[in-house]
Coordinates of C-alpha atoms in Angstrom, one line a residue:
V1 CA 0.0 0.0 0.0
A2 CA 3.0 2.3 -0.4
G3 CA 2.2 5.7 -1.8
G4 CA -1.3 6.2 -0.4
E5 CA -2.6 8.5 2.3
S6 CA -6.0 8.8 3.9
A7 CA -7.4 12.2 4.8
G8 CA -10.0 11.3 7.4
E9 CA -13.2 9.4 6.7
V10 CA -14.4 11.6 3.8
A11 CA -11.5 11.7 1.3
F12 CA -8.6 9.6 0.0
T13 CA -5.6 10.9 -1.9
K14 CA -2.9 8.7 -3.5
T15 CA 0.3 10.6 -4.0
G16 CA 3.3 8.3 -4.5
S17 CA 4.4 6.5 -7.7
D18 CA 4.1 3.0 -6.2
D19 CA 1.0 0.9 -6.7
F20 CA -1.8 1.1 -4.1
M21 CA -3.6 -2.3 -4.1
V22 CA -7.2 -2.6 -2.9
R23 CA -8.6 -6.1 -2.5
G24 CA -11.7 -5.5 -0.3
F25 CA -15.1 -4.8 -1.9
N26 CA -16.2 -1.2 -1.4
A27 CA -13.0 -0.6 0.5
S28 CA -12.5 2.8 -1.2
R29 CA -16.1 4.0 -0.6
Q30 CA -15.8 7.6 0.4
A31 CA -18.2 10.5 0.9
G32 CA -15.6 12.9 -0.5
D33 CA -13.1 12.8 -3.3
T34 CA -11.0 9.8 -4.1
R35 CA -8.0 11.5 -5.9
I36 CA -5.2 9.7 -7.7
K37 CA -2.4 12.2 -8.2
N38 CA 0.4 9.7 -9.2
G39 CA 1.0 6.0 -9.6
T40 CA -1.6 3.3 -9.9
L41 CA -4.7 2.5 -7.8
D42 CA -5.0 -1.3 -8.5
L43 CA -8.5 -2.5 -7.7
G44 CA -8.0 -6.1 -8.8
N45 CA -11.3 -8.0 -9.3
T46 CA -13.2 -6.0 -6.7
A47 CA -16.3 -3.8 -7.1
Q48 CA -16.0 -0.2 -5.7
E49 CA -18.6 2.5 -5.2
I50 CA -16.9 5.9 -5.3
Q51 CA -18.8 9.2 -4.9
S52 CA -16.2 11.4 -6.7
L53 CA -13.2 9.8 -8.5
I54 CA -10.5 12.3 -9.7
V55 CA -7.6 10.8 -11.7
E56 CA -4.9 13.4 -12.5
G57 CA -2.5 13.3 -15.4
A58 CA 0.1 11.1 -13.7
G59 CA -2.5 8.9 -12.1
E60 CA -3.9 5.5 -13.2
V61 CA -6.7 3.2 -12.1
Q62 CA -6.6 -0.4 -13.0
G63 CA -9.1 -3.3 -12.7
G64 CA -12.4 -3.5 -10.8
D65 CA -16.0 -2.8 -11.4
L66 CA -16.4 1.0 -10.8
F67 CA -19.7 2.6 -9.7
V68 CA -19.1 6.4 -9.8
S69 CA -21.3 9.4 -9.3
Q70 CA -18.8 12.1 -10.4
L71 CA -15.7 11.3 -12.6
Y72 CA -12.9 13.7 -13.6
N73 CA -10.3 11.7 -15.5
A74 CA -7.1 13.3 -16.9
G75 CA -5.1 10.1 -16.5
E76 CA -5.7 6.5 -17.4
I77 CA -8.5 4.2 -16.4
S78 CA -8.5 0.5 -17.4
A79 CA -11.5 -1.2 -15.7
A80 CA -13.7 -4.2 -16.2
A81 CA -16.8 -2.0 -15.9
L82 CA -17.6 1.6 -15.4
S83 CA -21.1 2.7 -14.3
G84 CA -22.9 5.7 -12.9
N85 CA -25.8 5.5 -10.5
N86 CA -29.3 7.0 -10.2
D87 CA -27.9 10.4 -9.3
D88 CA -27.3 13.2 -11.9
N89 CA -23.9 11.8 -12.9
K90 CA -21.2 14.0 -14.4
F91 CA -18.3 12.2 -16.2
I92 CA -15.4 14.3 -17.7
N93 CA -12.8 12.4 -19.6
S94 CA -9.7 14.3 -21.0
G95 CA -7.5 11.2 -20.5
S96 CA -8.2 7.7 -21.6
I97 CA -10.8 5.1 -20.6
E98 CA -10.5 1.4 -21.5
I99 CA -13.2 -1.1 -20.7
T100 CA -11.5 -4.5 -20.7
T101 CA -14.7 -6.6 -20.9
S102 CA -17.7 -6.4 -23.2
A103 CA -19.5 -4.2 -20.6
N104 CA -21.0 -0.9 -21.6
I105 CA -20.2 2.4 -19.9
D106 CA -23.6 2.7 -18.3
L107 CA -24.7 6.0 -16.7
K108 CA -28.0 4.5 -15.5
G109 CA -30.8 6.8 -14.1
G110 CA -30.7 10.6 -13.5
D111 CA -30.0 13.5 -15.9
D112 CA -26.4 12.7 -16.8
T113 CA -23.6 14.5 -18.6
F114 CA -20.6 12.9 -20.3
L115 CA -17.9 15.2 -21.7
T116 CA -15.3 13.2 -23.5
N117 CA -12.4 13.1 -26.0
A118 CA -12.2 10.1 -28.3
N119 CA -9.9 8.1 -26.0
V120 CA -12.6 5.7 -25.0
S121 CA -12.1 2.1 -26.0
G122 CA -13.8 -1.3 -25.5
S123 CA -16.3 -3.5 -27.4
G124 CA -19.3 -2.0 -25.6
I125 CA -21.0 1.4 -26.0
I126 CA -21.6 4.5 -23.9
D127 CA -25.2 4.3 -22.6
G128 CA -26.9 7.3 -21.1
G129 CA -29.5 5.2 -19.4
E130 CA -32.7 6.7 -18.1
G131 CA -33.3 10.4 -17.7
T132 CA -32.4 13.3 -19.9
D133 CA -28.7 12.9 -20.9
T134 CA -26.2 14.9 -22.8
I135 CA -22.9 13.8 -24.4
K136 CA -20.4 16.5 -25.1
F137 CA -17.4 16.2 -27.4
G138 CA -14.2 18.1 -26.8
T139 CA -10.6 17.4 -27.7
L140 CA -7.4 19.3 -28.5
G141 CA -6.8 17.4 -31.8
A142 CA -8.7 15.4 -34.4
A143 CA -11.0 12.6 -33.3
S144 CA -14.0 10.5 -34.4
F145 CA -17.1 9.1 -32.8
K146 CA -19.5 6.8 -34.5
A147 CA -23.3 6.8 -33.9
T148 CA -23.1 3.0 -33.2
K149 CA -21.1 3.7 -30.0
I150 CA -23.8 5.6 -28.1
K151 CA -27.4 5.2 -27.1
N152 CA -29.9 6.9 -24.7
F153 CA -28.4 10.4 -25.0
E154 CA -31.1 12.9 -25.9
F155 CA -28.6 15.7 -26.6
A156 CA -25.1 16.0 -28.1
E157 CA -22.8 19.0 -28.3
Q158 CA -19.4 19.6 -29.9
H159 CA -17.3 22.2 -28.0
L160 CA -13.8 22.0 -29.5
G161 CA -11.5 20.0 -31.6
E162 CA -11.9 18.3 -35.0
W163 CA -14.5 15.5 -35.0
D164 CA -15.5 13.1 -37.8
Y165 CA -19.1 12.0 -37.5
D166 CA -20.4 8.8 -39.1
G167 CA -23.8 7.2 -38.9
D168 CA -27.4 7.7 -37.9
Y169 CA -27.4 9.7 -34.7
K170 CA -31.2 10.1 -34.9
S171 CA -31.7 6.4 -34.6
A172 CA -29.2 6.3 -31.8
G173 CA -31.5 8.6 -29.8
I174 CA -30.0 12.0 -30.2
E175 CA -32.9 14.5 -30.4
T176 CA -30.7 17.6 -30.9
M177 CA -27.1 17.9 -32.0
T178 CA -25.5 21.4 -31.3
L179 CA -22.3 22.6 -32.8
K180 CA -20.8 25.2 -30.5
G181 CA -17.1 25.2 -31.6
G182 CA -14.3 23.4 -33.4
K183 CA -14.5 21.7 -36.8
F184 CA -17.4 19.3 -37.7
L185 CA -15.9 17.0 -40.4
L186 CA -17.9 15.3 -43.1
L187 CA -15.1 14.4 -45.5
D188 CA -15.2 10.7 -46.0
S189 CA -17.8 8.4 -47.7
E190 CA -19.9 8.1 -44.6
R191 CA -22.9 10.4 -43.9
A192 CA -24.2 11.8 -40.6
K193 CA -28.0 11.9 -39.9
F194 CA -29.7 13.9 -37.2
A195 CA -33.2 14.8 -36.0
T196 CA -32.4 18.4 -35.2
F197 CA -29.0 20.1 -35.9
V198 CA -28.3 23.5 -34.3
M199 CA -25.2 25.4 -35.4
E200 CA -24.2 28.0 -32.8
G201 CA -20.5 28.4 -33.8
G202 CA -17.6 26.5 -35.2
E203 CA -17.2 25.2 -38.8
I204 CA -18.7 22.4 -40.8
H205 CA -16.2 21.0 -43.3
A206 CA -17.8 18.8 -46.0
T207 CA -16.9 17.4 -49.4
L208 CA -19.3 16.6 -52.3
E209 CA -16.8 14.4 -54.1
S210 CA -18.1 10.9 -54.9
K211 CA -21.4 11.6 -53.1
D212 CA -24.9 11.3 -54.6
S213 CA -26.6 12.8 -51.5
A214 CA -25.9 15.4 -48.8
P215 CA -23.2 14.4 -46.3
L216 CA -25.3 15.9 -43.5
I217 CA -28.9 15.0 -43.2
A218 CA -31.2 16.6 -40.6
D219 CA -35.0 16.9 -40.2
V220 CA -34.4 20.4 -38.8
F221 CA -31.3 22.6 -39.4
D222 CA -31.2 25.7 -37.2
Y223 CA -28.4 28.0 -38.2
K224 CA -27.4 30.7 -35.7
S225 CA -23.7 31.3 -36.4
G226 CA -20.6 29.6 -37.7
S227 CA -19.3 28.8 -41.2
L228 CA -19.6 26.1 -43.8
V229 CA -16.6 25.0 -45.9
I230 CA -17.4 22.8 -48.9
A231 CA -14.6 21.1 -50.9
A232 CA -15.7 20.2 -54.4
A233 CA -14.0 17.9 -56.8
D234 CA -11.8 19.6 -59.5
Q235 CA -13.7 20.6 -62.6
V236 CA -12.4 19.9 -66.1

């Protein structure tokens, strides 16, 4: 257990670079923050309920079935399962999350928000569960997110970065997609379909080359601000 320190009964902070191994079920249940500043929190095959899990850039969480109400991840999480609860969960991922089994990331009940980059991997999907849920996309570089990887999110937003969108987001459950910033990319052979698309900023980059229909299809398109860049094939 080298590298760990406990701050009373309501918070836990891991500071050292050594591994901190937990082998008891719900041994890390805390009313306050569970913060991993450095090194690895190794949960083995246990299940842990954590109110607020904060993983900083030098921190890592491995193993375990995690049930979390609030997640702020700038480091690495590699878990067998990651779930929310029936509270209004807020997950923010600027690091990486890997689900090592076929389990979904399941936010369950409540009005949940998941702000993420594209560094989420696993054979499952991200499931907003019950309630009114929002998935937000933000990254410092280029990324992609397919419609087949999400369900039960009523709202989606892009805030920054360059994102490639492929598939039928309307069928995936997205009622409104809002572009707030960054570049919205429609440059490959795939198309993106939405129920309502709201453009409040940012740029849509699309190409008409080798396409026989629009690269962006929406039942309702509400333009407020932003720009559209279309690359056409060379004419002879």
